[in-house]
Amino acid sequence: MMSRRHFLSTSGLVLAGVSAMSGRVQAAAIPEAPTTRTTTMQPPLYPTTGPDYQPVVTLNGWTLPWRMNGDWKEFHLLAEPVEREIAPGMKAHLWGYNGQTPGPTLEMVEGDKVRIFVTNRLPEHTTVHWHGMRVPSGMDGVGGLTQPHIEPGQTFVYEFAARDSGTFMYHPHADEMIQMAMGMMGSLVVHPRDPSERRVDRDFAFLMSAYDFQPGTYLPKVAEMTEFNIWTWNTRVFPGIDPLVVRKGDRVRVRMGNLTMTNHPIHLHGYHFGVTCTDGGWVPDGARWPETSIDVPVGALRAFEFVADEAGDWAIHCHKTHHAMNAMGHQVKNYIGVNMKDVTGKIRRLAPNYMPMGSRGMSDMGEMQMPLPDNTLPMVAGGGPFGMMEMGGMFSVVKVREGIDAKDYGDPGWYRHPEGTVAYRYAGEVAEPPRTGNPPSRTPGVDMKAVKPRSGAHGRH
Ligand SMILES: [Cu+2]
């Protein structure tokens, strides 16, 4: 049995030790937890104290304001249920931080002493893991392993030094499958202490997450393993994802994290970029390699950089074609070349719920006024300056423009191509190409009326 006196002295020692190390704070000193529900990209948060840096811009998101308390940089994260518009026409009931999913981006500077208050307003316990950050073991946020879980209503305090600059993220390490399938995650960026080090003019950040929504519902299926149908950047899909607006000549960095359960090869048009950062740190200058697509593995972050010397509207998207597409795209049968008018009745008798893909391809889908259930999105959407883009999901546009302001991230509209620089229609005659060998047995575009069933195919005469 521990005597009261012994207890006091040991706990006093423990407290003194922690206090010397961490400056443990009183409950009354908790900073505010700002929240927002807007899905509009918030302007970058320029530092007002400490070293200068070029802040990141979070697609359809924001950076969490902090306060200085002595030499501690203090943040307050609020884990809570949120409502997120995935794109105009679809809202989702998810979990996140400070009114949003993903949570606000946390920005700090290499060497900062950081104190992060985490208040749990979820219906179940949680923790926060600082993915990629080198922190003391007890600050690593693995529920049950390095700390007790944060029960509903409780507030925990994380304290560590930001040892390395780079690209990181935060997410729960408690009931991971459910909490990440519900949208709990956020970006975390540590800027170099020397402002001239790895300086860029524009620095974009987003996290990839995937959801499984039955069309017309507001809650995702959280136990799904493979059949996700909403592929998002910062819990938004095209055409709801902010463009990456860039001034011509800017040095641009794009930081991406992957908290889905599959890899995403992210492809940028118009540029060759250098892969410059992973969650393991900066790629040394001489080891950077050129790419136009960078595969972001599961549970990893990648950043690439390029100098925006080519004006234009440049697509940036996941190269898995099903990931640049919204819900309902995956049960589709292939009816290319089939005259649907004649076979619709027959197919409906066999498969009452078939998805009537167009007989010319998927481009019909965006234009068709398909009756959709409430609160869902067409499989492909997005009107462009020349027509429908037949895209959804993980797709956006890097808009490089001459002469915009250094701090202007507003959508400049579609690119106005210089005269004579757009692919154009040839107005002359096109002769039948000479061919060798046997003609194909079935030509695309064949009318089903002309396809005679083989006699006896169904055992009848
Ligand atoms: Cu993908």
Coordinates of C-alpha atoms and ligand atoms in Angstrom, one line a residue:
M1 CA 0.0 0.0 0.0
M2 CA 1.3 3.4 -1.0
S3 CA 1.1 6.0 1.7
R4 CA -0.5 9.2 0.9
R5 CA 2.7 11.0 1.5
H6 CA 4.6 8.7 -0.8
F7 CA 1.9 9.0 -3.4
L8 CA 2.1 12.8 -3.3
S9 CA 5.8 12.9 -3.5
T10 CA 6.0 10.5 -6.5
S11 CA 3.2 12.1 -8.4
G12 CA 4.8 15.4 -7.6
L13 CA 8.0 14.2 -9.0
V14 CA 6.3 12.9 -12.1
L15 CA 4.4 16.2 -12.6
A16 CA 7.6 18.2 -12.0
G17 CA 9.3 16.1 -14.6
V18 CA 6.6 16.5 -17.2
S19 CA 6.3 20.1 -16.4
A20 CA 10.0 20.8 -16.9
M21 CA 9.8 19.0 -20.2
S22 CA 6.4 20.1 -21.5
G23 CA 5.1 23.1 -19.6
R24 CA 1.8 21.2 -18.9
V25 CA -1.1 23.6 -19.1
Q26 CA -4.2 24.1 -17.0
A27 CA -7.7 23.3 -18.4
A28 CA -8.6 27.0 -18.3
A29 CA -5.9 27.8 -20.7
I30 CA -7.3 25.8 -23.6
P31 CA -7.3 27.8 -26.9
E32 CA -10.4 28.2 -28.9
A33 CA -11.2 25.6 -31.6
P34 CA -12.3 27.5 -34.6
T35 CA -14.6 25.7 -37.0
T36 CA -16.0 26.2 -40.5
R37 CA -18.5 24.5 -42.7
T38 CA -17.6 26.2 -45.9
T39 CA -16.2 24.0 -48.7
T40 CA -14.5 27.0 -50.4
M41 CA -10.8 27.1 -50.5
Q42 CA -9.6 29.5 -47.8
P43 CA -6.8 31.9 -48.5
P44 CA -3.3 30.8 -47.3
L45 CA -2.6 31.7 -43.6
Y46 CA 0.5 33.8 -43.7
P47 CA 2.6 33.6 -40.5
T48 CA 2.6 36.7 -38.2
T49 CA 5.2 35.4 -35.8
G50 CA 8.3 33.3 -36.1
P51 CA 10.1 32.5 -39.3
D52 CA 8.6 33.5 -42.6
Y53 CA 7.3 30.7 -45.0
Q54 CA 5.0 30.3 -48.0
P55 CA 1.9 28.8 -46.5
V56 CA 0.0 25.9 -48.2
V57 CA -3.4 26.1 -49.8
T58 CA -5.7 23.2 -49.0
L59 CA -8.1 22.3 -51.9
N60 CA -11.7 23.0 -50.7
G61 CA -10.2 23.4 -47.2
W62 CA -8.3 25.6 -44.8
T63 CA -5.5 25.9 -42.3
L64 CA -6.2 25.8 -38.6
P65 CA -5.4 29.1 -36.8
W66 CA -3.1 28.7 -33.8
R67 CA -1.9 30.8 -30.9
M68 CA 1.4 31.3 -29.3
N69 CA 1.6 30.5 -25.6
G70 CA 5.1 31.4 -24.5
D71 CA 7.3 29.5 -26.9
W72 CA 4.5 26.9 -27.6
K73 CA 2.4 26.9 -30.7
E74 CA -1.0 25.8 -29.7
F75 CA -3.8 24.2 -31.8
H76 CA -7.2 22.9 -30.8
L77 CA -8.7 20.0 -32.9
L78 CA -12.4 19.1 -32.4
A79 CA -13.2 15.6 -33.5
E80 CA -16.9 15.7 -34.4
P81 CA -19.7 14.7 -36.8
V82 CA -19.8 17.0 -39.8
E83 CA -21.8 17.5 -43.0
R84 CA -19.8 17.7 -46.2
E85 CA -21.0 18.6 -49.6
I86 CA -19.1 16.1 -51.9
A87 CA -20.1 18.2 -55.0
P88 CA -23.1 20.3 -55.7
G89 CA -26.1 17.9 -55.5
M90 CA -24.7 15.5 -52.9
K91 CA -24.2 16.0 -49.2
A92 CA -22.7 13.4 -46.8
H93 CA -23.0 12.9 -43.1
L94 CA -19.4 12.1 -42.0
W95 CA -17.0 12.6 -39.2
G96 CA -14.1 15.1 -39.2
Y97 CA -12.5 17.9 -37.3
N98 CA -13.5 21.5 -36.6
G99 CA -16.6 21.4 -38.8
Q100 CA -15.0 19.7 -41.9
T101 CA -13.7 16.6 -43.4
P102 CA -10.8 16.5 -43.9
G103 CA -9.9 18.4 -40.8
P104 CA -8.1 21.7 -41.2
T105 CA -4.5 21.6 -42.3
L106 CA -2.0 22.0 -39.5
E107 CA 1.1 24.1 -40.5
M108 CA 4.1 24.6 -38.3
V109 CA 7.8 25.3 -38.7
E110 CA 10.7 22.9 -38.2
G111 CA 11.8 23.1 -34.6
D112 CA 8.5 24.5 -33.3
K113 CA 7.3 23.3 -29.9
V114 CA 3.8 22.3 -30.6
R115 CA 0.9 21.6 -28.3
I116 CA -2.3 20.2 -29.8
F117 CA -5.5 19.9 -27.8
V118 CA -7.9 17.2 -29.1
T119 CA -11.5 17.3 -27.9
N120 CA -13.6 14.3 -28.7
R121 CA -17.2 15.0 -29.6
L122 CA -17.7 11.8 -31.5
P123 CA -20.0 9.1 -30.1
E124 CA -17.0 6.8 -29.6
H125 CA -13.4 7.0 -28.4
T126 CA -10.6 8.2 -30.7
T127 CA -7.0 9.3 -30.8
V128 CA -4.8 11.3 -33.2
H129 CA -1.7 9.8 -34.8
W130 CA 0.7 12.2 -36.5
H131 CA 1.5 10.2 -39.5
G132 CA 5.2 10.4 -40.6
M133 CA 6.2 12.7 -37.7
R134 CA 9.0 11.7 -35.4
V135 CA 7.5 12.3 -32.0
P136 CA 8.1 10.8 -28.5
S137 CA 6.5 7.3 -28.3
G138 CA 3.8 8.5 -25.9
M139 CA 2.7 11.2 -28.3
D140 CA 2.3 8.8 -31.2
G141 CA -1.5 8.5 -30.7
V142 CA -2.0 4.7 -31.0
G143 CA -5.0 4.0 -28.7
G144 CA -4.2 1.3 -26.2
L145 CA -0.5 1.1 -27.2
T146 CA 0.9 4.6 -26.4
Q147 CA -2.0 6.2 -24.6
P148 CA -5.5 5.6 -23.2
H149 CA -8.2 6.3 -25.8
I150 CA -9.8 9.8 -25.7
E151 CA -13.4 9.0 -24.6
P152 CA -16.4 11.1 -25.8
G153 CA -16.3 14.4 -24.0
Q154 CA -12.6 14.2 -23.0
T155 CA -9.8 16.5 -24.2
F156 CA -6.2 15.2 -24.5
V157 CA -3.0 17.2 -25.0
Y158 CA -0.3 16.2 -27.4
E159 CA 3.1 17.9 -27.1
F160 CA 6.1 17.5 -29.3
A161 CA 8.7 19.3 -31.3
A162 CA 8.4 19.4 -35.1
R163 CA 11.8 17.8 -35.7
D164 CA 11.6 17.5 -39.5
S165 CA 10.2 19.8 -42.2
G166 CA 8.1 18.0 -44.8
T167 CA 4.7 16.5 -45.7
F168 CA 2.6 14.6 -43.2
M169 CA -0.9 13.9 -42.1
Y170 CA -3.0 13.2 -39.1
H171 CA -5.7 10.5 -38.5
P172 CA -7.1 8.4 -35.7
H173 CA -5.4 5.3 -34.5
A174 CA -8.6 4.0 -32.9
D175 CA -11.3 2.1 -34.7
E176 CA -9.4 3.0 -37.8
M177 CA -11.5 1.3 -40.4
I178 CA -14.7 3.1 -39.3
Q179 CA -13.1 6.5 -38.5
M180 CA -11.2 6.8 -41.7
A181 CA -14.2 5.5 -43.8
M182 CA -16.1 8.3 -42.1
G183 CA -13.6 11.0 -43.2
M184 CA -11.3 11.6 -40.2
M185 CA -8.0 12.9 -41.5
G186 CA -6.1 16.1 -42.1
S187 CA -2.9 17.4 -43.8
L188 CA 0.0 18.4 -41.7
V189 CA 2.9 20.5 -43.2
V190 CA 6.1 21.4 -41.5
H191 CA 7.9 24.3 -43.2
P192 CA 11.7 24.5 -43.2
R193 CA 13.1 26.9 -40.5
D194 CA 15.2 28.7 -43.2
P195 CA 12.6 30.4 -45.4
S196 CA 14.8 30.2 -48.4
E197 CA 15.1 26.4 -48.2
R198 CA 12.9 24.5 -50.7
R199 CA 10.9 27.7 -51.3
V200 CA 8.0 27.5 -53.7
D201 CA 5.6 30.2 -54.8
R202 CA 2.5 28.0 -54.6
D203 CA 2.1 25.0 -52.3
F204 CA -1.1 22.9 -52.6
A205 CA -2.2 20.1 -50.3
F206 CA -4.9 17.4 -50.5
L207 CA -5.7 14.0 -49.1
M208 CA -7.3 11.2 -51.0
S209 CA -10.2 9.3 -49.3
A210 CA -12.8 6.9 -50.7
Y211 CA -16.4 6.3 -49.6
D212 CA -19.1 3.8 -50.4
F213 CA -22.4 5.5 -50.8
Q214 CA -25.6 3.8 -51.9
P215 CA -27.0 6.3 -54.4
G216 CA -29.4 8.6 -52.5
T217 CA -28.0 8.0 -49.0
Y218 CA -26.1 10.3 -46.7
L219 CA -24.1 7.8 -44.7
P220 CA -21.2 5.8 -46.3
K221 CA -21.0 2.0 -45.7
V222 CA -18.1 1.9 -43.3
A223 CA -17.2 -1.8 -43.4
E224 CA -16.5 -1.8 -47.1
M225 CA -13.2 -3.4 -48.2
T226 CA -13.0 -2.9 -51.9
E227 CA -16.2 -1.6 -53.5
F228 CA -15.8 2.1 -53.0
N229 CA -17.6 4.3 -55.4
I230 CA -16.8 7.9 -54.4
W231 CA -13.1 8.7 -54.9
T232 CA -12.3 12.1 -53.4
W233 CA -9.6 14.7 -53.0
N234 CA -10.3 16.3 -49.6
T235 CA -13.7 14.7 -49.6
R236 CA -14.8 16.4 -52.9
V237 CA -15.2 15.1 -56.4
F238 CA -15.0 16.7 -59.8
P239 CA -16.6 19.1 -60.7
G240 CA -16.6 20.1 -57.0
I241 CA -12.8 20.1 -56.6
D242 CA -11.1 23.5 -56.6
P243 CA -8.8 24.2 -59.5
L244 CA -5.1 24.6 -58.7
V245 CA -4.6 28.3 -59.8
V246 CA -1.1 29.2 -60.6
R247 CA 0.7 32.3 -61.9
K248 CA 2.8 31.6 -65.0
G249 CA 6.4 31.2 -63.9
D250 CA 5.6 30.2 -60.3
R251 CA 7.5 27.3 -58.8
V252 CA 4.6 25.0 -57.7
R253 CA 4.5 22.1 -55.2
V254 CA 1.6 19.7 -54.9
R255 CA 1.4 17.5 -51.7
M256 CA -0.8 14.5 -51.7
G257 CA -1.7 11.9 -49.1
N258 CA -3.5 8.6 -49.6
L259 CA -5.8 7.3 -46.9
T260 CA -7.8 5.0 -49.2
M261 CA -7.3 1.3 -49.5
T262 CA -5.7 1.3 -52.9
N263 CA -2.9 3.2 -54.7
H264 CA -3.5 6.3 -56.9
P265 CA -1.3 7.1 -59.9
I266 CA -1.7 10.9 -60.1
H267 CA -1.1 12.2 -63.5
L268 CA -0.4 15.9 -64.5
H269 CA -0.8 17.0 -68.1
G270 CA 1.5 19.5 -69.8
Y271 CA 4.6 19.3 -67.5
H272 CA 7.4 17.1 -66.4
F273 CA 7.6 17.3 -62.6
G274 CA 10.2 16.3 -60.1
V275 CA 9.3 14.1 -57.1
T276 CA 10.6 16.1 -54.2
C277 CA 9.1 14.8 -50.9
T278 CA 7.6 11.7 -49.3
D279 CA 6.4 11.3 -45.7
G280 CA 9.9 10.0 -45.0
G281 CA 11.4 13.4 -45.9
W282 CA 12.8 15.5 -48.8
V283 CA 14.2 13.7 -51.8
P284 CA 17.9 14.9 -52.0
D285 CA 18.3 17.3 -55.0
G286 CA 20.4 14.8 -57.0
A287 CA 18.0 12.0 -56.4
R288 CA 14.9 13.6 -57.7
W289 CA 13.5 11.9 -60.7
P290 CA 11.3 13.2 -63.5
E291 CA 7.7 12.0 -63.9
T292 CA 4.3 12.9 -65.3
S293 CA 2.5 10.4 -63.0
I294 CA 3.4 9.7 -59.4
D295 CA 1.9 6.6 -57.7
V296 CA 0.8 7.4 -54.2
P297 CA 0.8 4.2 -52.2
V298 CA -1.7 3.4 -49.5
G299 CA -0.9 5.2 -46.3
A300 CA 1.8 7.4 -47.9
L301 CA 2.4 11.0 -49.0
R302 CA 4.1 12.3 -52.1
A303 CA 5.0 15.8 -53.2
F304 CA 6.1 17.0 -56.6
E305 CA 7.3 20.3 -58.0
F306 CA 7.4 22.0 -61.4
V307 CA 7.9 25.5 -62.8
A308 CA 4.7 26.6 -64.4
D309 CA 6.1 28.0 -67.6
E310 CA 3.3 26.8 -69.9
A311 CA 0.0 28.7 -69.7
G312 CA -3.2 26.7 -70.1
D313 CA -5.7 24.4 -68.4
W314 CA -3.9 21.3 -67.5
A315 CA -5.8 18.2 -66.3
I316 CA -4.6 16.6 -63.0
H317 CA -6.2 13.3 -62.2
C318 CA -5.9 9.8 -60.9
H319 CA -5.1 7.5 -63.9
K320 CA -7.2 4.7 -62.7
T321 CA -10.2 5.5 -64.9
H322 CA -12.8 4.3 -62.3
H323 CA -11.3 6.8 -59.9
A324 CA -12.1 9.7 -62.2
M325 CA -15.7 8.8 -62.1
N326 CA -18.5 8.9 -59.6
A327 CA -21.0 6.4 -58.2
M328 CA -23.0 4.0 -60.2
G329 CA -20.3 3.5 -62.8
H330 CA -19.3 -0.1 -61.9
Q331 CA -22.2 -2.4 -62.7
V332 CA -22.5 -1.1 -66.2
K333 CA -22.7 -3.6 -69.1
N334 CA -21.1 -2.8 -72.4
Y335 CA -23.7 -2.0 -75.1
I336 CA -21.3 -0.2 -77.4
G337 CA -22.5 -0.9 -80.9
V338 CA -25.9 -2.1 -79.8
N339 CA -29.1 -0.4 -80.9
M340 CA -30.7 0.0 -77.5
K341 CA -34.1 0.9 -78.7
D342 CA -34.7 -2.6 -80.0
V343 CA -33.2 -4.6 -77.1
T344 CA -34.2 -2.5 -74.0
G345 CA -37.4 -4.5 -73.4
K346 CA -35.6 -7.9 -73.7
I347 CA -32.8 -6.8 -71.4
R348 CA -35.2 -5.4 -68.8
R349 CA -36.9 -8.8 -68.6
L350 CA -33.6 -10.5 -67.8
A351 CA -32.0 -7.8 -65.7
P352 CA -34.6 -5.3 -64.4
N353 CA -32.0 -3.1 -62.8
Y354 CA -29.5 -2.9 -65.6
M355 CA -27.6 0.4 -66.0
P356 CA -28.5 1.6 -69.5
M357 CA -25.1 2.7 -70.7
G358 CA -25.3 4.5 -74.0
S359 CA -24.9 2.6 -77.2
R360 CA -22.1 5.0 -78.2
G361 CA -20.1 4.8 -75.0
M362 CA -20.2 6.6 -71.6
S363 CA -20.3 10.1 -73.0
D364 CA -24.1 9.7 -73.5
M365 CA -24.4 9.6 -69.7
G366 CA -23.4 13.1 -68.8
E367 CA -25.7 14.6 -71.4
M368 CA -28.7 12.4 -70.7
Q369 CA -31.2 13.7 -68.2
M370 CA -31.1 10.5 -66.3
P371 CA -33.6 10.2 -63.4
L372 CA -31.2 10.1 -60.4
P373 CA -32.2 9.4 -56.8
D374 CA -32.0 12.5 -54.5
N375 CA -28.5 13.2 -53.1
T376 CA -26.4 11.4 -55.6
L377 CA -24.2 12.5 -58.5
P378 CA -24.1 11.6 -62.2
M379 CA -21.4 9.1 -62.9
V380 CA -19.6 11.6 -65.1
A381 CA -20.2 15.3 -65.2
G382 CA -18.5 18.6 -65.6
G383 CA -19.2 21.0 -68.4
G384 CA -16.1 22.5 -70.0
P385 CA -15.5 25.2 -72.6
F386 CA -15.8 22.7 -75.4
G387 CA -18.5 20.3 -74.0
M388 CA -18.9 17.7 -71.4
M389 CA -15.7 16.3 -69.8
E390 CA -17.0 12.9 -68.8
M391 CA -15.1 13.0 -65.6
G392 CA -15.9 12.8 -61.9
G393 CA -14.0 11.7 -58.8
M394 CA -10.3 12.5 -58.6
F395 CA -10.0 15.1 -61.3
S396 CA -9.1 18.8 -61.3
V397 CA -7.4 21.4 -63.5
V398 CA -4.1 23.2 -63.0
K399 CA -4.9 26.7 -64.4
V400 CA -1.7 28.5 -65.3
R401 CA -2.2 32.1 -66.2
E402 CA -0.1 35.1 -67.0
G403 CA -0.1 38.1 -64.7
I404 CA -2.3 37.0 -61.8
D405 CA -1.5 38.3 -58.4
A406 CA 0.9 36.4 -56.2
K407 CA -1.8 35.9 -53.6
D408 CA -4.7 35.3 -56.0
Y409 CA -6.1 31.8 -55.9
G410 CA -9.5 32.7 -57.4
D411 CA -10.7 30.7 -60.4
P412 CA -9.7 32.6 -63.5
G413 CA -12.3 30.7 -65.7
W414 CA -11.4 28.6 -68.7
Y415 CA -8.1 29.2 -70.6
R416 CA -8.4 31.4 -73.7
H417 CA -6.2 29.6 -76.2
P418 CA -4.1 31.8 -78.5
E419 CA -5.4 31.8 -82.1
G420 CA -4.4 28.6 -84.0
T421 CA -3.4 26.5 -81.0
V422 CA -6.6 24.4 -80.6
A423 CA -7.1 21.0 -82.3
Y424 CA -9.5 21.7 -85.1
R425 CA -11.9 19.9 -87.5
Y426 CA -10.6 18.9 -90.9
A427 CA -13.2 19.9 -93.5
G428 CA -12.0 17.9 -96.5
E429 CA -12.9 14.4 -97.6
V430 CA -11.4 11.3 -95.9
A431 CA -11.0 8.3 -98.2
E432 CA -11.6 4.8 -97.0
P433 CA -8.3 3.4 -95.7
P434 CA -6.8 0.5 -97.7
R435 CA -7.1 -2.7 -95.7
T436 CA -5.5 -6.1 -96.0
G437 CA -6.8 -9.5 -94.5
N438 CA -10.3 -10.6 -93.7
P439 CA -12.9 -8.0 -92.8
P440 CA -13.9 -8.1 -89.1
S441 CA -16.8 -10.4 -88.4
R442 CA -18.8 -7.8 -86.5
T443 CA -18.3 -4.1 -87.1
P444 CA -18.9 -1.5 -84.4
G445 CA -22.2 0.3 -84.8
V446 CA -24.1 -2.8 -86.0
D447 CA -27.9 -2.7 -85.7
M448 CA -29.2 -5.5 -83.5
K449 CA -32.1 -6.0 -86.0
A450 CA -29.5 -7.3 -88.5
V451 CA -28.1 -9.8 -86.0
K452 CA -30.1 -12.9 -86.6
P453 CA -30.2 -15.3 -83.6
R454 CA -28.9 -18.8 -84.5
S455 CA -31.8 -21.2 -84.9
G456 CA -32.2 -23.5 -81.9
A457 CA -30.2 -21.2 -79.7
H458 CA -32.9 -21.4 -77.0
G459 CA -33.9 -24.9 -77.8
R460 CA -36.9 -23.8 -79.9
H461 CA -37.5 -23.9 -83.6
Ligands
CU1 CU -7.1 6.5 -58.0

